[in-house]
mmCIF file of C-alpha atoms and ligand atoms in Angstrom:
data_model
loop_
_atom_site.group_PDB
_atom_site.id
_atom_site.type_symbol
_atom_site.label_atom_id
_atom_site.label_comp_id
_atom_site.label_asym_id
_atom_site.label_seq_id
_atom_site.Cartn_x
_atom_site.Cartn_y
_atom_site.Cartn_z
ATOM 1 C CA MET A 1 8.895 7.505 -26.973
ATOM 2 C CA ALA A 2 10.224 10.204 -24.610
ATOM 3 C CA HIS A 3 10.358 8.782 -21.106
ATOM 4 C CA THR A 4 12.638 11.287 -19.229
ATOM 5 C CA LEU A 5 12.724 12.179 -15.804
ATOM 6 C CA ALA A 6 14.521 15.485 -15.627
ATOM 7 C CA ASP A 7 17.473 15.217 -13.364
ATOM 8 C CA GLU A 8 17.359 18.800 -11.857
ATOM 9 C CA ASP A 9 13.719 19.057 -10.616
ATOM 10 C CA ASN A 10 12.300 15.580 -10.944
ATOM 11 C CA THR A 11 9.371 16.804 -13.102
ATOM 12 C CA TYR A 12 8.442 13.949 -15.415
ATOM 13 C CA ASP A 13 7.385 14.247 -19.104
ATOM 14 C CA ALA A 14 5.777 11.254 -20.537
ATOM 15 C CA ARG A 15 4.401 13.117 -23.606
ATOM 16 C CA VAL A 16 5.063 11.775 -26.918
ATOM 17 C CA PRO A 17 6.734 14.586 -28.886
ATOM 18 C CA GLY A 18 3.880 16.538 -30.799
ATOM 19 C CA GLU A 19 0.979 15.279 -28.538
ATOM 20 C CA PRO A 20 -0.840 17.749 -26.242
ATOM 21 C CA ALA A 21 -0.125 18.206 -22.740
ATOM 22 C CA PRO A 22 -2.365 16.354 -20.561
ATOM 23 C CA SER A 23 -5.161 18.231 -19.040
ATOM 24 C CA GLY A 24 -4.406 17.547 -15.603
ATOM 25 C CA ALA A 25 -0.471 18.037 -15.838
ATOM 26 C CA ASN A 26 -0.238 19.614 -12.536
ATOM 27 C CA GLY A 27 -2.804 17.501 -10.501
ATOM 28 C CA CYS A 28 -2.521 13.867 -9.026
ATOM 29 C CA ALA A 29 -0.383 11.128 -9.500
ATOM 30 C CA ILE A 30 -3.618 9.268 -9.843
ATOM 31 C CA GLU A 31 -7.092 10.208 -9.961
ATOM 32 C CA ALA A 32 -10.341 7.981 -10.055
ATOM 33 C CA ARG A 33 -13.754 9.649 -10.060
ATOM 34 C CA ALA A 34 -16.940 7.525 -9.578
ATOM 35 C CA LEU A 35 -14.749 4.268 -10.530
ATOM 36 C CA ARG A 36 -17.115 1.423 -10.749
ATOM 37 C CA LYS A 37 -16.308 -2.350 -11.579
ATOM 38 C CA VAL A 38 -19.042 -5.064 -12.028
ATOM 39 C CA TYR A 39 -17.684 -8.553 -12.569
ATOM 40 C CA LYS A 40 -20.375 -10.327 -14.695
ATOM 41 C CA ALA A 41 -22.142 -13.310 -13.565
ATOM 42 C CA SER A 42 -20.726 -16.613 -14.771
ATOM 43 C CA GLY A 43 -21.842 -20.167 -14.238
ATOM 44 C CA THR A 44 -23.329 -20.266 -10.557
ATOM 45 C CA GLN A 45 -21.335 -16.971 -9.668
ATOM 46 C CA PRO A 46 -23.546 -14.136 -9.449
ATOM 47 C CA ALA A 47 -22.700 -10.854 -10.613
ATOM 48 C CA LYS A 48 -20.013 -8.904 -8.346
ATOM 49 C CA GLU A 49 -19.795 -5.161 -7.745
ATOM 50 C CA ALA A 50 -16.006 -4.951 -6.998
ATOM 51 C CA LEU A 51 -15.908 -1.142 -6.900
ATOM 52 C CA LYS A 52 -18.961 0.761 -6.092
ATOM 53 C CA GLY A 53 -18.215 4.113 -7.651
ATOM 54 C CA ILE A 54 -15.010 5.282 -5.838
ATOM 55 C CA ASP A 55 -13.321 8.766 -5.859
ATOM 56 C CA LEU A 56 -9.713 8.633 -4.836
ATOM 57 C CA ALA A 57 -6.812 10.853 -5.364
ATOM 58 C CA VAL A 58 -3.193 9.898 -4.893
ATOM 59 C CA PRO A 59 -0.892 13.113 -4.311
ATOM 60 C CA ARG A 60 1.901 13.361 -6.349
ATOM 61 C CA GLY A 61 5.155 12.439 -4.610
ATOM 62 C CA SER A 62 3.414 10.483 -1.795
ATOM 63 C CA ILE A 63 3.999 7.050 -0.511
ATOM 64 C CA PHE A 64 0.303 6.053 -0.745
ATOM 65 C CA ALA A 65 -1.196 2.649 1.030
ATOM 66 C CA LEU A 66 -4.017 1.138 -0.192
ATOM 67 C CA LEU A 67 -5.183 -0.660 2.720
ATOM 68 C CA GLY A 68 -8.161 -3.201 3.024
ATOM 69 C CA PRO A 69 -9.095 -6.667 3.950
ATOM 70 C CA ASN A 70 -9.292 -9.474 1.238
ATOM 71 C CA GLY A 71 -12.110 -8.946 -1.338
ATOM 72 C CA ALA A 72 -12.114 -5.234 -0.673
ATOM 73 C CA GLY A 73 -11.367 -4.400 -4.344
ATOM 74 C CA LYS A 74 -7.719 -3.269 -4.265
ATOM 75 C CA SER A 75 -6.592 -5.556 -6.978
ATOM 76 C CA THR A 76 -9.588 -4.618 -9.164
ATOM 77 C CA PHE A 77 -8.395 -1.076 -8.813
ATOM 78 C CA ILE A 78 -4.784 -1.514 -9.570
ATOM 79 C CA ASN A 79 -5.750 -3.817 -12.509
ATOM 80 C CA ILE A 80 -8.004 -1.055 -13.882
ATOM 81 C CA LEU A 81 -5.182 1.260 -13.729
ATOM 82 C CA ALA A 82 -2.732 -1.116 -15.478
ATOM 83 C CA GLY A 83 -4.945 -1.713 -18.259
ATOM 84 C CA LEU A 84 -5.588 -5.284 -17.225
ATOM 85 C CA VAL A 85 -9.430 -5.044 -16.038
ATOM 86 C CA LEU A 86 -11.735 -2.915 -18.064
ATOM 87 C CA LYS A 87 -13.856 -0.553 -15.802
ATOM 88 C CA THR A 88 -17.692 -0.517 -16.004
ATOM 89 C CA SER A 89 -18.093 3.246 -15.749
ATOM 90 C CA GLY A 90 -16.292 6.349 -14.057
ATOM 91 C CA SER A 91 -12.847 7.650 -15.027
ATOM 92 C CA ALA A 92 -9.381 7.146 -13.880
ATOM 93 C CA SER A 93 -6.221 9.200 -14.646
ATOM 94 C CA ILE A 94 -2.516 8.533 -14.041
ATOM 95 C CA TRP A 95 -0.204 11.478 -14.117
ATOM 96 C CA GLY A 96 -2.763 13.774 -15.719
ATOM 97 C CA PHE A 97 -3.383 11.257 -18.408
ATOM 98 C CA ASP A 98 -7.011 9.878 -18.547
ATOM 99 C CA THR A 99 -7.204 6.001 -19.350
ATOM 100 C CA ASP A 100 -9.725 6.504 -21.948
ATOM 101 C CA VAL A 101 -8.554 9.634 -23.728
ATOM 102 C CA ASN A 102 -4.658 8.824 -23.475
ATOM 103 C CA PRO A 103 -4.152 5.164 -22.849
ATOM 104 C CA ARG A 104 -0.810 4.959 -24.141
ATOM 105 C CA GLN A 105 0.695 7.947 -22.052
ATOM 106 C CA ALA A 106 -1.597 6.536 -18.919
ATOM 107 C CA ARG A 107 0.302 3.335 -19.384
ATOM 108 C CA ALA A 108 3.696 4.657 -19.659
ATOM 109 C CA SER A 109 3.313 6.651 -16.649
ATOM 110 C CA ILE A 110 2.925 3.506 -14.316
ATOM 111 C CA GLY A 111 5.081 0.627 -13.375
ATOM 112 C CA VAL A 112 3.161 -2.198 -11.651
ATOM 113 C CA VAL A 113 5.007 -4.831 -9.608
ATOM 114 C CA PRO A 114 2.827 -7.970 -9.465
ATOM 115 C CA GLN A 115 2.330 -10.338 -6.446
ATOM 116 C CA GLU A 116 3.674 -13.354 -7.767
ATOM 117 C CA LEU A 117 7.311 -13.990 -8.375
ATOM 118 C CA ASN A 118 7.205 -14.834 -11.984
ATOM 119 C CA ILE A 119 10.671 -14.466 -13.299
ATOM 120 C CA ASP A 120 11.899 -16.706 -16.123
ATOM 121 C CA PRO A 121 14.879 -18.459 -14.381
ATOM 122 C CA PHE A 122 17.067 -18.698 -17.372
ATOM 123 C CA PHE A 123 17.627 -15.118 -18.062
ATOM 124 C CA THR A 124 19.943 -12.718 -16.007
ATOM 125 C CA PRO A 125 18.701 -9.673 -14.157
ATOM 126 C CA ALA A 126 20.443 -7.591 -17.064
ATOM 127 C CA GLU A 127 18.645 -9.545 -19.821
ATOM 128 C CA VAL A 128 15.247 -9.314 -17.869
ATOM 129 C CA MET A 129 15.658 -5.505 -17.899
ATOM 130 C CA GLU A 130 16.746 -5.257 -21.394
ATOM 131 C CA MET A 131 13.877 -7.258 -22.687
ATOM 132 C CA GLN A 132 11.462 -5.205 -20.615
ATOM 133 C CA ALA A 133 12.953 -2.019 -21.895
ATOM 134 C CA GLY A 134 12.373 -3.322 -25.493
ATOM 135 C CA LEU A 135 8.565 -4.156 -24.729
ATOM 136 C CA TYR A 136 8.265 -0.627 -23.610
ATOM 137 C CA GLY A 137 10.031 0.595 -26.608
ATOM 138 C CA VAL A 138 12.763 2.490 -24.549
ATOM 139 C CA PRO A 139 15.449 3.322 -26.946
ATOM 140 C CA LYS A 140 18.941 2.003 -26.122
ATOM 141 C CA ARG A 141 20.524 5.039 -25.355
ATOM 142 C CA GLU A 142 17.970 6.021 -22.855
ATOM 143 C CA ARG A 143 18.220 2.477 -21.126
ATOM 144 C CA ARG A 144 19.341 2.609 -17.385
ATOM 145 C CA THR A 145 19.589 -1.112 -16.700
ATOM 146 C CA MET A 146 22.749 -0.796 -14.292
ATOM 147 C CA GLU A 147 21.412 2.333 -12.590
ATOM 148 C CA ILE A 148 18.230 0.715 -11.769
ATOM 149 C CA LEU A 149 19.701 -2.727 -10.700
ATOM 150 C CA LYS A 150 22.186 -0.740 -8.443
ATOM 151 C CA ALA A 151 19.259 1.357 -6.894
ATOM 152 C CA MET A 152 17.734 -2.095 -6.033
ATOM 153 C CA GLY A 153 20.911 -3.512 -4.866
ATOM 154 C CA LEU A 154 21.148 -5.894 -7.626
ATOM 155 C CA ASP A 155 24.306 -4.646 -9.618
ATOM 156 C CA ASP A 156 26.483 -7.385 -8.615
ATOM 157 C CA LYS A 157 23.864 -10.094 -9.660
ATOM 158 C CA ALA A 158 23.415 -8.180 -13.089
ATOM 159 C CA ASP A 159 25.005 -11.389 -14.909
ATOM 160 C CA ALA A 160 23.779 -14.365 -12.521
ATOM 161 C CA TYR A 161 21.035 -16.726 -13.721
ATOM 162 C CA ALA A 162 17.661 -15.535 -12.116
ATOM 163 C CA ARG A 163 17.119 -18.972 -10.708
ATOM 164 C CA THR A 164 20.112 -18.365 -8.357
ATOM 165 C CA LEU A 165 18.654 -15.297 -6.756
ATOM 166 C CA SER A 166 16.958 -15.391 -3.448
ATOM 167 C CA GLY A 167 13.394 -14.621 -2.885
ATOM 168 C CA GLY A 168 14.157 -11.183 -1.847
ATOM 169 C CA MET A 169 16.343 -10.543 -4.562
ATOM 170 C CA ARG A 170 13.611 -11.689 -7.018
ATOM 171 C CA ARG A 171 11.115 -9.261 -5.530
ATOM 172 C CA ARG A 172 13.588 -6.473 -6.040
ATOM 173 C CA LEU A 173 14.311 -7.666 -9.836
ATOM 174 C CA LEU A 174 10.448 -7.398 -10.204
ATOM 175 C CA VAL A 175 10.499 -3.789 -8.826
ATOM 176 C CA ALA A 176 13.566 -2.918 -11.131
ATOM 177 C CA LYS A 177 11.617 -4.404 -14.067
ATOM 178 C CA ALA A 178 8.654 -2.037 -13.473
ATOM 179 C CA MET A 179 10.912 0.809 -13.614
ATOM 180 C CA VAL A 180 12.619 0.285 -16.821
ATOM 181 C CA HIS A 181 10.460 2.709 -18.655
ATOM 182 C CA ASN A 182 10.835 5.420 -15.790
ATOM 183 C CA PRO A 183 7.304 5.579 -14.808
ATOM 184 C CA PRO A 184 6.875 8.500 -12.275
ATOM 185 C CA VAL A 185 4.238 6.233 -10.383
ATOM 186 C CA LEU A 186 5.151 2.816 -9.037
ATOM 187 C CA ILE A 187 2.459 0.428 -7.902
ATOM 188 C CA LEU A 188 3.259 -2.586 -5.655
ATOM 189 C CA ASP A 189 0.707 -5.305 -5.119
ATOM 190 C CA GLU A 190 1.319 -6.631 -1.558
ATOM 191 C CA PRO A 191 5.006 -6.330 -1.937
ATOM 192 C CA THR A 192 5.785 -8.119 1.113
ATOM 193 C CA ALA A 193 3.313 -10.792 1.316
ATOM 194 C CA GLY A 194 4.879 -13.819 2.692
ATOM 195 C CA VAL A 195 8.388 -12.031 3.197
ATOM 196 C CA ASP A 196 10.008 -12.306 6.608
ATOM 197 C CA ILE A 197 10.629 -9.380 8.958
ATOM 198 C CA GLU A 198 14.074 -8.849 8.051
ATOM 199 C CA LEU A 199 13.571 -8.898 4.111
ATOM 200 C CA ARG A 200 10.492 -6.994 4.621
ATOM 201 C CA ARG A 201 12.501 -4.036 6.103
ATOM 202 C CA GLN A 202 15.144 -4.377 3.569
ATOM 203 C CA LEU A 203 12.595 -4.029 0.623
ATOM 204 C CA TRP A 204 10.864 -0.967 2.453
ATOM 205 C CA ASP A 205 14.303 0.614 2.493
ATOM 206 C CA TYR A 206 14.779 0.217 -1.316
ATOM 207 C CA VAL A 207 11.208 1.572 -1.903
ATOM 208 C CA LYS A 208 12.021 4.520 0.335
ATOM 209 C CA GLY A 209 14.981 5.124 -1.818
ATOM 210 C CA LEU A 210 12.961 5.028 -5.076
ATOM 211 C CA HIS A 211 10.614 7.516 -3.488
ATOM 212 C CA ASP A 212 13.488 9.818 -2.353
ATOM 213 C CA ARG A 213 14.441 9.838 -6.031
ATOM 214 C CA GLY A 214 11.125 11.508 -6.862
ATOM 215 C CA THR A 215 8.836 8.317 -7.692
ATOM 216 C CA THR A 216 5.196 8.321 -6.275
ATOM 217 C CA ILE A 217 4.628 5.060 -4.906
ATOM 218 C CA VAL A 218 1.276 3.256 -4.235
ATOM 219 C CA LEU A 219 1.149 0.048 -2.546
ATOM 220 C CA THR A 220 -1.579 -2.383 -1.619
ATOM 221 C CA THR A 221 -1.204 -4.211 1.719
ATOM 222 C CA HIS A 222 -3.124 -5.822 4.535
ATOM 223 C CA TYR A 223 -0.187 -5.485 6.927
ATOM 224 C CA LEU A 224 -1.171 -2.540 8.877
ATOM 225 C CA GLU A 225 2.454 -2.260 10.425
ATOM 226 C CA GLU A 226 3.544 -1.910 6.664
ATOM 227 C CA ALA A 227 1.139 1.032 5.847
ATOM 228 C CA GLU A 228 2.233 2.749 9.442
ATOM 229 C CA ALA A 229 5.969 2.466 8.766
ATOM 230 C CA LEU A 230 6.236 3.372 5.185
ATOM 231 C CA CYS A 231 3.390 5.431 3.861
ATOM 232 C CA ASP A 232 2.553 9.080 4.457
ATOM 233 C CA THR A 233 -1.057 8.845 3.318
ATOM 234 C CA ILE A 234 -3.632 5.974 3.802
ATOM 235 C CA ALA A 235 -6.713 5.051 1.919
ATOM 236 C CA ILE A 236 -8.770 2.332 3.684
ATOM 237 C CA ILE A 237 -10.983 0.444 1.169
ATOM 238 C CA ASP A 238 -13.915 -1.947 2.267
ATOM 239 C CA LYS A 239 -16.447 -3.651 0.111
ATOM 240 C CA GLY A 240 -15.578 -1.621 -2.797
ATOM 241 C CA GLU A 241 -15.787 1.603 -1.043
ATOM 242 C CA VAL A 242 -13.257 4.008 0.178
ATOM 243 C CA VAL A 243 -13.999 4.495 3.847
ATOM 244 C CA ALA A 244 -11.101 6.709 4.617
ATOM 245 C CA CYS A 245 -8.320 8.517 2.613
ATOM 246 C CA GLU A 246 -6.277 10.829 4.708
ATOM 247 C CA PRO A 247 -2.522 11.797 5.713
ATOM 248 C CA LYS A 248 -1.328 8.972 8.144
ATOM 249 C CA GLU A 249 -1.170 11.397 11.173
ATOM 250 C CA THR A 250 -4.682 12.587 10.766
ATOM 251 C CA LEU A 251 -6.073 9.010 10.497
ATOM 252 C CA LEU A 252 -4.149 7.948 13.689
ATOM 253 C CA ALA A 253 -5.498 10.980 15.352
ATOM 254 C CA ARG A 254 -9.055 10.317 14.614
ATOM 255 C CA ILE A 255 -9.167 7.994 17.607
ATOM 256 C CA SER A 256 -8.263 9.629 20.879
ATOM 257 C CA GLU A 257 -9.033 6.626 22.971
ATOM 258 C CA LYS A 258 -6.651 4.912 25.256
ATOM 259 C CA GLN A 259 -6.817 1.484 26.729
ATOM 260 C CA LEU A 260 -5.839 0.755 30.280
ATOM 261 C CA ILE A 261 -5.272 -3.042 31.273
ATOM 262 C CA VAL A 262 -5.629 -3.877 34.841
ATOM 263 C CA ARG A 263 -4.368 -7.006 36.513
ATOM 264 C CA PRO A 264 -5.937 -7.772 39.834
ATOM 265 C CA ALA A 265 -4.176 -10.040 42.415
ATOM 266 C CA THR A 266 -7.277 -12.502 41.962
ATOM 267 C CA PRO A 267 -8.092 -12.834 38.327
ATOM 268 C CA ALA A 268 -11.628 -11.086 37.839
ATOM 269 C CA THR A 269 -14.582 -13.280 37.281
ATOM 270 C CA VAL A 270 -17.161 -10.484 36.708
ATOM 271 C CA LEU A 271 -16.655 -6.615 35.905
ATOM 272 C CA PRO A 272 -16.357 -4.566 38.814
ATOM 273 C CA ALA A 273 -19.482 -2.605 39.711
ATOM 274 C CA ALA A 274 -17.154 0.695 39.684
ATOM 275 C CA LEU A 275 -16.924 0.269 35.765
ATOM 276 C CA GLU A 276 -20.592 -0.125 34.950
ATOM 277 C CA ASN A 277 -20.480 3.044 33.086
ATOM 278 C CA MET A 278 -17.364 2.617 31.250
ATOM 279 C CA LYS A 279 -16.473 0.622 28.253
ATOM 280 C CA ALA A 280 -14.772 -2.312 29.975
ATOM 281 C CA GLU A 281 -14.450 -5.833 29.110
ATOM 282 C CA LEU A 282 -13.093 -8.734 30.941
ATOM 283 C CA ARG A 283 -10.320 -10.614 29.432
ATOM 284 C CA PRO A 284 -10.151 -14.307 29.338
ATOM 285 C CA ASP A 285 -6.807 -14.388 31.670
ATOM 286 C CA GLY A 286 -8.944 -12.203 34.503
ATOM 287 C CA ALA A 287 -7.374 -8.865 33.518
ATOM 288 C CA ILE A 288 -9.637 -5.861 32.939
ATOM 289 C CA GLU A 289 -9.375 -3.697 29.806
ATOM 290 C CA VAL A 290 -10.999 -0.420 30.022
ATOM 291 C CA GLN A 291 -11.143 1.935 26.959
ATOM 292 C CA TYR A 292 -11.287 5.825 27.805
ATOM 293 C CA ASN A 293 -10.763 9.272 26.574
ATOM 294 C CA PRO A 294 -8.050 10.760 28.530
ATOM 295 C CA ALA A 295 -9.719 14.168 27.850
ATOM 296 C CA GLU A 296 -12.769 13.013 30.011
ATOM 297 C CA THR A 297 -11.410 10.477 32.359
ATOM 298 C CA SER A 298 -8.091 10.060 34.013
ATOM 299 C CA ALA A 299 -6.366 6.535 34.500
ATOM 300 C CA MET A 300 -6.148 7.342 38.152
ATOM 301 C CA SER A 301 -9.583 7.819 38.810
ATOM 302 C CA ILE A 302 -10.420 4.562 37.194
ATOM 303 C CA LEU A 303 -7.907 2.845 39.208
ATOM 304 C CA GLY A 304 -8.938 4.899 42.341
ATOM 305 C CA ALA A 305 -12.841 3.644 41.677
ATOM 306 C CA LEU A 306 -11.232 -0.001 41.353
ATOM 307 C CA SER A 307 -9.288 0.201 44.757
ATOM 308 C CA ALA A 308 -12.412 1.727 46.504
ATOM 309 C CA GLY A 309 -14.340 -1.281 45.293
ATOM 310 C CA GLY A 310 -11.904 -3.463 46.980
ATOM 311 C CA MET A 311 -9.667 -4.645 44.060
ATOM 312 C CA GLU A 312 -6.151 -5.369 44.710
ATOM 313 C CA ILE A 313 -4.253 -4.405 41.731
ATOM 314 C CA VAL A 314 -0.761 -6.147 40.971
ATOM 315 C CA ASP A 315 -0.170 -4.467 37.488
ATOM 316 C CA ILE A 316 -1.323 -1.958 34.970
ATOM 317 C CA SER A 317 -0.454 -1.227 31.502
ATOM 318 C CA THR A 318 -1.827 1.543 28.882
ATOM 319 C CA ALA A 319 -1.818 1.293 24.907
ATOM 320 C CA GLU A 320 -2.412 4.082 22.547
ATOM 321 C CA SER A 321 -4.594 3.410 19.869
ATOM 322 C CA ASP A 322 -2.675 2.623 16.441
ATOM 323 C CA LEU A 323 -4.065 2.100 12.980
ATOM 324 C CA GLU A 324 -5.603 -1.316 13.709
ATOM 325 C CA ASP A 325 -8.069 0.269 15.980
ATOM 326 C CA VAL A 326 -8.736 2.872 13.219
ATOM 327 C CA PHE A 327 -8.928 0.101 10.856
ATOM 328 C CA LEU A 328 -11.286 -2.026 12.683
ATOM 329 C CA GLN A 329 -13.522 0.769 13.675
ATOM 330 C CA LEU A 330 -13.767 1.759 9.855
ATOM 331 C CA THR A 331 -14.234 -1.436 8.555
ATOM 332 C CA SER A 332 -15.997 -3.243 11.485
ATOM 333 C CA HIS A 333 -14.267 -6.492 10.700
HETATM 334 P P1 ADP B 401 -8.595 -7.439 -3.198
HETATM 335 O O1 ADP B 401 -7.492 -7.208 -3.984
HETATM 336 O O2 ADP B 401 -8.889 -6.240 -2.079
HETATM 337 O O3 ADP B 401 -8.626 -8.661 -2.179
HETATM 338 P P2 ADP B 401 -10.192 -8.052 -5.265
HETATM 339 O O4 ADP B 401 -10.186 -6.777 -6.101
HETATM 340 O O5 ADP B 401 -9.482 -9.234 -5.831
HETATM 341 O O6 ADP B 401 -9.975 -7.470 -3.759
HETATM 342 O O7 ADP B 401 -11.693 -8.551 -5.216
HETATM 343 C C1 ADP B 401 -12.808 -7.684 -5.064
HETATM 344 C C2 ADP B 401 -14.166 -8.744 -5.427
HETATM 345 O O8 ADP B 401 -14.347 -8.774 -6.530
HETATM 346 C C3 ADP B 401 -14.176 -9.756 -4.621
HETATM 347 O O9 ADP B 401 -15.520 -10.093 -4.090
HETATM 348 C C4 ADP B 401 -13.692 -10.787 -5.546
HETATM 349 O O10 ADP B 401 -14.164 -12.102 -5.358
HETATM 350 C C5 ADP B 401 -14.222 -10.138 -6.909
HETATM 351 N N1 ADP B 401 -13.423 -10.576 -8.090
HETATM 352 C C6 ADP B 401 -12.175 -10.257 -8.362
HETATM 353 N N2 ADP B 401 -11.862 -10.540 -9.481
HETATM 354 C C7 ADP B 401 -13.066 -11.254 -9.884
HETATM 355 C C8 ADP B 401 -13.230 -11.759 -11.325
HETATM 356 N N3 ADP B 401 -12.278 -11.840 -12.224
HETATM 357 N N4 ADP B 401 -14.544 -12.172 -11.602
HETATM 358 C C9 ADP B 401 -15.378 -12.248 -10.609
HETATM 359 N N5 ADP B 401 -15.423 -11.603 -9.471
HETATM 360 C C10 ADP B 401 -14.019 -11.192 -9.024
#
């Protein structure tokens, strides 16, 4: 099989020689249309519609986050792409290859990094890579074991037993393993679940490195911080439906509200009358939180109204909306 990533322009050609070019060769990295999955009822479990006919397009070259609460349908979506779960209806294509029409090329176009750290402890990273390359039918002369291990910061561990690798190194080895057949699209399922902050940032850097070298990255996460820090495009999925899919900045700009937190000298027990017509809340510590739109109301006018009502204010702080606000608003969890 010819899995070559042309060095000069990063155009990827996963075509098997002699086979026709994919219809969507210049289109999306991943495209789903009316993709639906119903898990059949079993035992006492009723049937479950995990994906309710989703449309989703992942642009080539993006770092794309699939964000959503537990049970939203993220793994189902990824597993359909990886060929591990059969869709009920609709269509999916990867790098222009329809998963029904060109299943082999579609599979060759993605690498999937699973959540679990399932690495055989008795093999070395170099052996793990060579075996995986064999499974994907990558000819010996096209293998890039050391190059990929180096990109993931594992070249000095190439011949160490996997059992001696730290958790972070194992995770990086799984990423390296998913890259052996040089797929243009890499999918990471919850890449940093249970990983501490420092390792998380280190892993982000490696993923960014792969992206810089031309790989389209899709990751599922329920860490809003991860999507915000790493991704340029964010889809929010909830109860089997896509509730948003936009460039990160557009998504964040959707909410123009700000919060003003006012701490009175004497903790408040009721909301002051001056805030009657505003979105205000009394916090358990006696501070008052006001949501306001700076285009309509100024922070000074809110503070002025509170002072005029007799409140002595000892401290104020303001906060911009972040992805969490957008997320909560869209998923109402
Ligand atoms: P996420 O990855 O976003 O947490 P999943 O795709 O794992 O969501 O699950 C979506 C829904 O489908 C959930 O309600 C889950 O319980 C259900 N589900 C997932 N896998 C199966 C399965 N093999 N059989 C039945 N229901 C399933």
